[in-house]
GROMACS .gro file of N, CA and C in nm:
model
  321
    1MET      N    1  -1.594   0.522  -0.130
    1MET     CA    2  -1.480   0.428  -0.147
    1MET      C    3  -1.520   0.314  -0.239
    2ALA      N    4  -1.429   0.273  -0.312
    2ALA     CA    5  -1.453   0.154  -0.403
    2ALA      C    6  -1.440   0.028  -0.320
    3ARG      N    7  -1.504  -0.075  -0.374
    3ARG     CA    8  -1.497  -0.206  -0.314
    3ARG      C    9  -1.425  -0.304  -0.406
    4PHE      N   10  -1.339  -0.383  -0.351
    4PHE     CA   11  -1.263  -0.481  -0.430
    4PHE      C   12  -1.267  -0.619  -0.362
    5TYR      N   13  -1.257  -0.723  -0.447
    5TYR     CA   14  -1.242  -0.863  -0.398
    5TYR      C   15  -1.104  -0.903  -0.430
    6LEU      N   16  -1.030  -0.956  -0.334
    6LEU     CA   17  -0.898  -1.013  -0.355
    6LEU      C   18  -0.917  -1.164  -0.341
    7ILE      N   19  -0.872  -1.237  -0.441
    7ILE     CA   20  -0.894  -1.381  -0.446
    7ILE      C   21  -0.760  -1.440  -0.460
    8GLY      N   22  -0.724  -1.530  -0.366
    8GLY     CA   23  -0.582  -1.574  -0.366
    8GLY      C   24  -0.562  -1.724  -0.346
    9LYS      N   25  -0.444  -1.770  -0.387
    9LYS     CA   26  -0.396  -1.908  -0.363
    9LYS      C   27  -0.285  -1.900  -0.273
   10ILE      N   28  -0.297  -1.973  -0.157
   10ILE     CA   29  -0.189  -1.963  -0.061
   10ILE      C   30  -0.066  -2.045  -0.102
   11SER      N   31   0.049  -2.011  -0.049
   11SER     CA   32   0.171  -2.078  -0.081
   11SER      C   33   0.189  -2.202   0.004
   12ALA      N   34   0.276  -2.290  -0.039
   12ALA     CA   35   0.309  -2.412   0.037
   12ALA      C   36   0.361  -2.372   0.176
   13GLU      N   37   0.433  -2.254   0.182
   13GLU     CA   38   0.485  -2.216   0.316
   13GLU      C   39   0.368  -2.181   0.414
   14LEU      N   40   0.270  -2.109   0.361
   14LEU     CA   41   0.157  -2.072   0.449
   14LEU      C   42   0.080  -2.199   0.489
   15MET      N   43   0.062  -2.286   0.389
   15MET     CA   44  -0.008  -2.416   0.415
   15MET      C   45   0.061  -2.493   0.531
   16LYS      N   46   0.193  -2.497   0.524
   16LYS     CA   47   0.267  -2.568   0.630
   16LYS      C   48   0.255  -2.495   0.764
   17ARG      N   49   0.264  -2.362   0.763
   17ARG     CA   50   0.248  -2.282   0.884
   17ARG      C   51   0.107  -2.303   0.943
   18MET      N   52   0.005  -2.306   0.860
   18MET     CA   53  -0.131  -2.319   0.907
   18MET      C   54  -0.150  -2.463   0.966
   19GLN      N   55  -0.083  -2.564   0.909
   19GLN     CA   56  -0.092  -2.694   0.961
   19GLN      C   57  -0.026  -2.704   1.101
   20ASN      N   58   0.093  -2.633   1.115
   20ASN     CA   59   0.163  -2.641   1.241
   20ASN      C   60   0.090  -2.557   1.350
   21ASP      N   61   0.010  -2.457   1.308
   21ASP     CA   62  -0.067  -2.376   1.397
   21ASP      C   63  -0.202  -2.348   1.348
   22PRO      N   64  -0.292  -2.455   1.353
   22PRO     CA   65  -0.424  -2.445   1.292
   22PRO      C   66  -0.513  -2.338   1.350
   23SER      N   67  -0.481  -2.292   1.471
   23SER     CA   68  -0.565  -2.188   1.535
   23SER      C   69  -0.519  -2.046   1.503
   24ALA      N   70  -0.417  -2.036   1.420
   24ALA     CA   71  -0.370  -1.898   1.378
   24ALA      C   72  -0.485  -1.823   1.320
   25ASP      N   73  -0.498  -1.698   1.362
   25ASP     CA   74  -0.606  -1.607   1.317
   25ASP      C   75  -0.565  -1.535   1.196
   26ARG      N   76  -0.593  -1.590   1.074
   26ARG     CA   77  -0.560  -1.525   0.947
   26ARG      C   78  -0.650  -1.405   0.927
   27TYR      N   79  -0.769  -1.407   0.976
   27TYR     CA   80  -0.861  -1.294   0.964
   27TYR      C   81  -0.790  -1.166   1.025
   28ALA      N   82  -0.747  -1.185   1.151
   28ALA     CA   83  -0.685  -1.070   1.218
   28ALA      C   84  -0.558  -1.017   1.151
   29SER      N   85  -0.477  -1.113   1.102
   29SER     CA   86  -0.353  -1.066   1.032
   29SER      C   87  -0.379  -1.003   0.901
   30THR      N   88  -0.486  -1.050   0.829
   30THR     CA   89  -0.521  -0.989   0.701
   30THR      C   90  -0.584  -0.855   0.726
   31LYS      N   91  -0.665  -0.840   0.827
   31LYS     CA   92  -0.726  -0.715   0.863
   31LYS      C   93  -0.618  -0.605   0.899
   32LYS      N   94  -0.516  -0.652   0.964
   32LYS     CA   95  -0.401  -0.567   1.002
   32LYS      C   96  -0.333  -0.514   0.879
   33VAL      N   97  -0.306  -0.599   0.779
   33VAL     CA   98  -0.247  -0.557   0.658
   33VAL      C   99  -0.334  -0.461   0.582
   34THR      N  100  -0.465  -0.496   0.575
   34THR     CA  101  -0.557  -0.411   0.504
   34THR      C  102  -0.560  -0.269   0.564
   35GLU      N  103  -0.565  -0.260   0.699
   35GLU     CA  104  -0.570  -0.125   0.761
   35GLU      C  105  -0.438  -0.055   0.745
   36ALA      N  106  -0.326  -0.127   0.746
   36ALA     CA  107  -0.191  -0.059   0.729
   36ALA      C  108  -0.183   0.002   0.589
   37ALA      N  109  -0.251  -0.066   0.492
   37ALA     CA  110  -0.254  -0.014   0.354
   37ALA      C  111  -0.350   0.097   0.330
   38GLY      N  112  -0.438   0.120   0.431
   38GLY     CA  113  -0.531   0.229   0.425
   38GLY      C  114  -0.670   0.183   0.389
   39GLY      N  115  -0.699   0.052   0.396
   39GLY     CA  116  -0.832   0.003   0.351
   39GLY      C  117  -0.914  -0.045   0.476
   40LYS      N  118  -1.031  -0.091   0.447
   40LYS     CA  119  -1.127  -0.144   0.547
   40LYS      C  120  -1.167  -0.279   0.496
   41MET      N  121  -1.143  -0.383   0.579
   41MET     CA  122  -1.178  -0.522   0.541
   41MET      C  123  -1.326  -0.543   0.571
   42ILE      N  124  -1.403  -0.588   0.473
   42ILE     CA  125  -1.544  -0.610   0.483
   42ILE      C  126  -1.568  -0.757   0.516
   43SER      N  127  -1.497  -0.846   0.453
   43SER     CA  128  -1.513  -0.989   0.477
   43SER      C  129  -1.386  -1.064   0.444
   44TYR      N  130  -1.368  -1.186   0.495
   44TYR     CA  131  -1.256  -1.270   0.477
   44TYR      C  132  -1.303  -1.414   0.486
   45GLU      N  133  -1.291  -1.490   0.381
   45GLU     CA  134  -1.336  -1.626   0.376
   45GLU      C  135  -1.231  -1.722   0.321
   46TRP      N  136  -1.228  -1.844   0.372
   46TRP     CA  137  -1.156  -1.952   0.308
   46TRP      C  138  -1.254  -2.026   0.224
   47VAL      N  139  -1.216  -2.060   0.101
   47VAL     CA  140  -1.305  -2.125   0.008
   47VAL      C  141  -1.250  -2.253  -0.055
   48ARG      N  142  -1.334  -2.339  -0.101
   48ARG     CA  143  -1.289  -2.459  -0.174
   48ARG      C  144  -1.282  -2.428  -0.319
   49GLY      N  145  -1.192  -2.490  -0.392
   49GLY     CA  146  -1.181  -2.472  -0.535
   49GLY      C  147  -1.040  -2.434  -0.574
   50ARG      N  148  -1.024  -2.372  -0.683
   50ARG     CA  149  -0.902  -2.336  -0.742
   50ARG      C  150  -0.823  -2.240  -0.651
   51PHE      N  151  -0.897  -2.155  -0.586
   51PHE     CA  152  -0.836  -2.053  -0.497
   51PHE      C  153  -0.871  -2.088  -0.353
   52ASP      N  154  -0.800  -2.031  -0.260
   52ASP     CA  155  -0.811  -2.066  -0.120
   52ASP      C  156  -0.876  -1.963  -0.033
   53VAL      N  157  -0.855  -1.833  -0.066
   53VAL     CA  158  -0.909  -1.729   0.019
   53VAL      C  159  -0.972  -1.613  -0.069
   54MET      N  160  -1.076  -1.552  -0.006
   54MET     CA  161  -1.136  -1.432  -0.072
   54MET      C  162  -1.154  -1.334   0.038
   55CYS      N  163  -1.129  -1.205   0.003
   55CYS     CA  164  -1.160  -1.105   0.102
   55CYS      C  165  -1.211  -0.983   0.028
   56CYS      N  166  -1.306  -0.919   0.090
   56CYS     CA  167  -1.364  -0.799   0.033
   56CYS      C  168  -1.305  -0.680   0.110
   57VAL      N  169  -1.263  -0.579   0.035
   57VAL     CA  170  -1.194  -0.461   0.093
   57VAL      C  171  -1.252  -0.333   0.038
   58GLU      N  172  -1.272  -0.232   0.120
   58GLU     CA  173  -1.306  -0.099   0.073
   58GLU      C  174  -1.178  -0.019   0.077
   59GLY      N  175  -1.159   0.061  -0.030
   59GLY     CA  176  -1.041   0.144  -0.040
   59GLY      C  177  -1.024   0.197  -0.180
   60ASP      N  178  -0.902   0.229  -0.218
   60ASP     CA  179  -0.876   0.270  -0.354
   60ASP      C  180  -0.784   0.170  -0.421
   61ALA      N  181  -0.760   0.182  -0.548
   61ALA     CA  182  -0.677   0.086  -0.622
   61ALA      C  183  -0.538   0.075  -0.565
   62GLU      N  184  -0.483   0.184  -0.521
   62GLU     CA  185  -0.344   0.185  -0.469
   62GLU      C  186  -0.341   0.100  -0.338
   63THR      N  187  -0.452   0.104  -0.260
   63THR     CA  188  -0.456   0.028  -0.137
   63THR      C  189  -0.449  -0.122  -0.164
   64VAL      N  190  -0.538  -0.170  -0.258
   64VAL     CA  191  -0.536  -0.312  -0.289
   64VAL      C  192  -0.413  -0.360  -0.360
   65VAL      N  193  -0.354  -0.275  -0.448
   65VAL     CA  194  -0.229  -0.317  -0.511
   65VAL      C  195  -0.122  -0.324  -0.405
   66GLY      N  196  -0.118  -0.232  -0.311
   66GLY     CA  197  -0.023  -0.237  -0.203
   66GLY      C  198  -0.035  -0.366  -0.124
   67MET      N  199  -0.155  -0.408  -0.094
   67MET     CA  200  -0.181  -0.535  -0.024
   67MET      C  201  -0.129  -0.646  -0.106
   68LYS      N  202  -0.161  -0.648  -0.236
   68LYS     CA  203  -0.116  -0.753  -0.319
   68LYS      C  204   0.038  -0.771  -0.323
   69VAL      N  205   0.106  -0.657  -0.340
   69VAL     CA  206   0.253  -0.661  -0.339
   69VAL      C  207   0.305  -0.716  -0.203
   70ALA      N  208   0.244  -0.658  -0.095
   70ALA     CA  209   0.297  -0.703   0.039
   70ALA      C  210   0.275  -0.852   0.056
   71PHE      N  211   0.160  -0.908   0.021
   71PHE     CA  212   0.129  -1.045   0.043
   71PHE      C  213   0.219  -1.137  -0.049
   72LEU      N  214   0.230  -1.097  -0.178
   72LEU     CA  215   0.314  -1.175  -0.266
   72LEU      C  216   0.460  -1.179  -0.227
   73ASN      N  217   0.509  -1.062  -0.190
   73ASN     CA  218   0.654  -1.051  -0.145
   73ASN      C  219   0.680  -1.121  -0.016
   74SER      N  220   0.573  -1.142   0.066
   74SER     CA  221   0.590  -1.213   0.197
   74SER      C  222   0.612  -1.361   0.174
   75GLY      N  223   0.576  -1.415   0.058
   75GLY     CA  224   0.594  -1.556   0.036
   75GLY      C  225   0.472  -1.637   0.084
   76LEU      N  226   0.374  -1.570   0.140
   76LEU     CA  227   0.258  -1.645   0.192
   76LEU      C  228   0.148  -1.672   0.090
   77MET      N  229   0.154  -1.607  -0.023
   77MET     CA  230   0.062  -1.621  -0.132
   77MET      C  231   0.131  -1.661  -0.259
   78ASP      N  232   0.077  -1.747  -0.338
   78ASP     CA  233   0.132  -1.778  -0.474
   78ASP      C  234   0.063  -1.699  -0.577
   79GLU      N  235  -0.063  -1.667  -0.560
   79GLU     CA  236  -0.133  -1.591  -0.659
   79GLU      C  237  -0.235  -1.497  -0.578
   80LEU      N  238  -0.263  -1.378  -0.633
   80LEU     CA  239  -0.356  -1.290  -0.570
   80LEU      C  240  -0.416  -1.200  -0.682
   81MET      N  241  -0.543  -1.222  -0.707
   81MET     CA  242  -0.616  -1.141  -0.809
   81MET      C  243  -0.694  -1.031  -0.739
   82ILE      N  244  -0.709  -0.927  -0.813
   82ILE     CA  245  -0.790  -0.809  -0.765
   82ILE      C  246  -0.904  -0.793  -0.859
   83HIS      N  247  -1.030  -0.786  -0.806
   83HIS     CA  248  -1.146  -0.758  -0.888
   83HIS      C  249  -1.219  -0.641  -0.824
   84GLU      N  250  -1.241  -0.538  -0.901
   84GLU     CA  251  -1.315  -0.419  -0.852
   84GLU      C  252  -1.459  -0.436  -0.876
   85VAL      N  253  -1.541  -0.405  -0.776
   85VAL     CA  254  -1.685  -0.404  -0.789
   85VAL      C  255  -1.728  -0.289  -0.873
   86ILE      N  256  -1.820  -0.310  -0.966
   86ILE     CA  257  -1.867  -0.199  -1.053
   86ILE      C  258  -2.019  -0.193  -1.047
   87ASP      N  259  -2.072  -0.081  -1.086
   87ASP     CA  260  -2.215  -0.063  -1.106
   87ASP      C  261  -2.242  -0.102  -1.248
   88TYR      N  262  -2.296  -0.229  -1.269
   88TYR     CA  263  -2.316  -0.280  -1.401
   88TYR      C  264  -2.422  -0.207  -1.474
   89ASN      N  265  -2.524  -0.151  -1.406
   89ASN     CA  266  -2.623  -0.069  -1.480
   89ASN      C  267  -2.558   0.052  -1.543
   90LYS      N  268  -2.476   0.117  -1.468
   90LYS     CA  269  -2.406   0.235  -1.521
   90LYS      C  270  -2.313   0.195  -1.636
   91ALA      N  271  -2.239   0.088  -1.619
   91ALA     CA  272  -2.148   0.038  -1.721
   91ALA      C  273  -2.222   0.005  -1.855
   92PHE      N  274  -2.334  -0.065  -1.840
   92PHE     CA  275  -2.410  -0.096  -1.962
   92PHE      C  276  -2.484   0.023  -2.021
   93GLY      N  277  -2.518   0.121  -1.940
   93GLY     CA  278  -2.572   0.245  -1.988
   93GLY      C  279  -2.468   0.315  -2.075
   94LYS      N  280  -2.342   0.321  -2.024
   94LYS     CA  281  -2.235   0.378  -2.106
   94LYS      C  282  -2.211   0.306  -2.229
   95ALA      N  283  -2.220   0.173  -2.222
   95ALA     CA  284  -2.206   0.085  -2.343
   95ALA      C  285  -2.314   0.120  -2.439
   96ALA      N  286  -2.437   0.140  -2.400
   96ALA     CA  287  -2.547   0.177  -2.488
   96ALA      C  288  -2.520   0.309  -2.556
   97ASP      N  289  -2.471   0.403  -2.479
   97ASP     CA  290  -2.437   0.536  -2.531
   97ASP      C  291  -2.321   0.526  -2.637
   98ALA      N  292  -2.223   0.453  -2.599
   98ALA     CA  293  -2.104   0.437  -2.688
   98ALA      C  294  -2.141   0.361  -2.818
   99ALA      N  295  -2.234   0.266  -2.804
   99ALA     CA  296  -2.269   0.185  -2.923
   99ALA      C  297  -2.325   0.268  -3.032
  100LYS      N  298  -2.388   0.381  -2.997
  100LYS     CA  299  -2.445   0.471  -3.098
  100LYS      C  300  -2.338   0.538  -3.186
  101SER      N  301  -2.218   0.539  -3.135
  101SER     CA  302  -2.103   0.601  -3.204
  101SER      C  303  -2.013   0.508  -3.278
  102VAL      N  304  -2.041   0.377  -3.266
  102VAL     CA  305  -1.959   0.275  -3.330
  102VAL      C  306  -1.990   0.274  -3.481
  103VAL      N  307  -1.887   0.285  -3.562
  103VAL     CA  308  -1.897   0.280  -3.708
  103VAL      C  309  -1.818   0.163  -3.754
  104LYS      N  310  -1.888   0.069  -3.823
  104LYS     CA  311  -1.815  -0.046  -3.879
  104LYS      C  312  -1.756  -0.006  -4.013
  105PRO      N  313  -1.631  -0.053  -4.046
  105PRO     CA  314  -1.574  -0.018  -4.172
  105PRO      C  315  -1.660  -0.076  -4.292
  106ALA      N  316  -1.661  -0.003  -4.397
  106ALA     CA  317  -1.736  -0.041  -4.519
  106ALA      C  318  -1.888  -0.046  -4.503
  107GLU      N  319  -1.940   0.027  -4.412
  107GLU     CA  320  -2.086   0.032  -4.397
  107GLU      C  321  -2.134   0.175  -4.420
   0.00000   0.00000   0.00000
């Protein structure tokens, strides 16, 4: 299974709901959505900075896109990015192989 990081910015609506119920278990609710979409949640963290939450999920691309659509359509998130974990050694190995075939014009 592939591993993905979902990085999001919560909506004003969710911020207000969290203020009204600060003990709400967002981990459990996010895990429920992840499993309903067919994935497995590895981690879930609130972070400081431009974005508010990060979660790591195992699954396929359709799973995380499904999660993104569900969360954005719920109105609880304003932004949600998906980043797939890759094997960088393999990627740069392929780049090295491909570079041997690159032909620059006029050379």
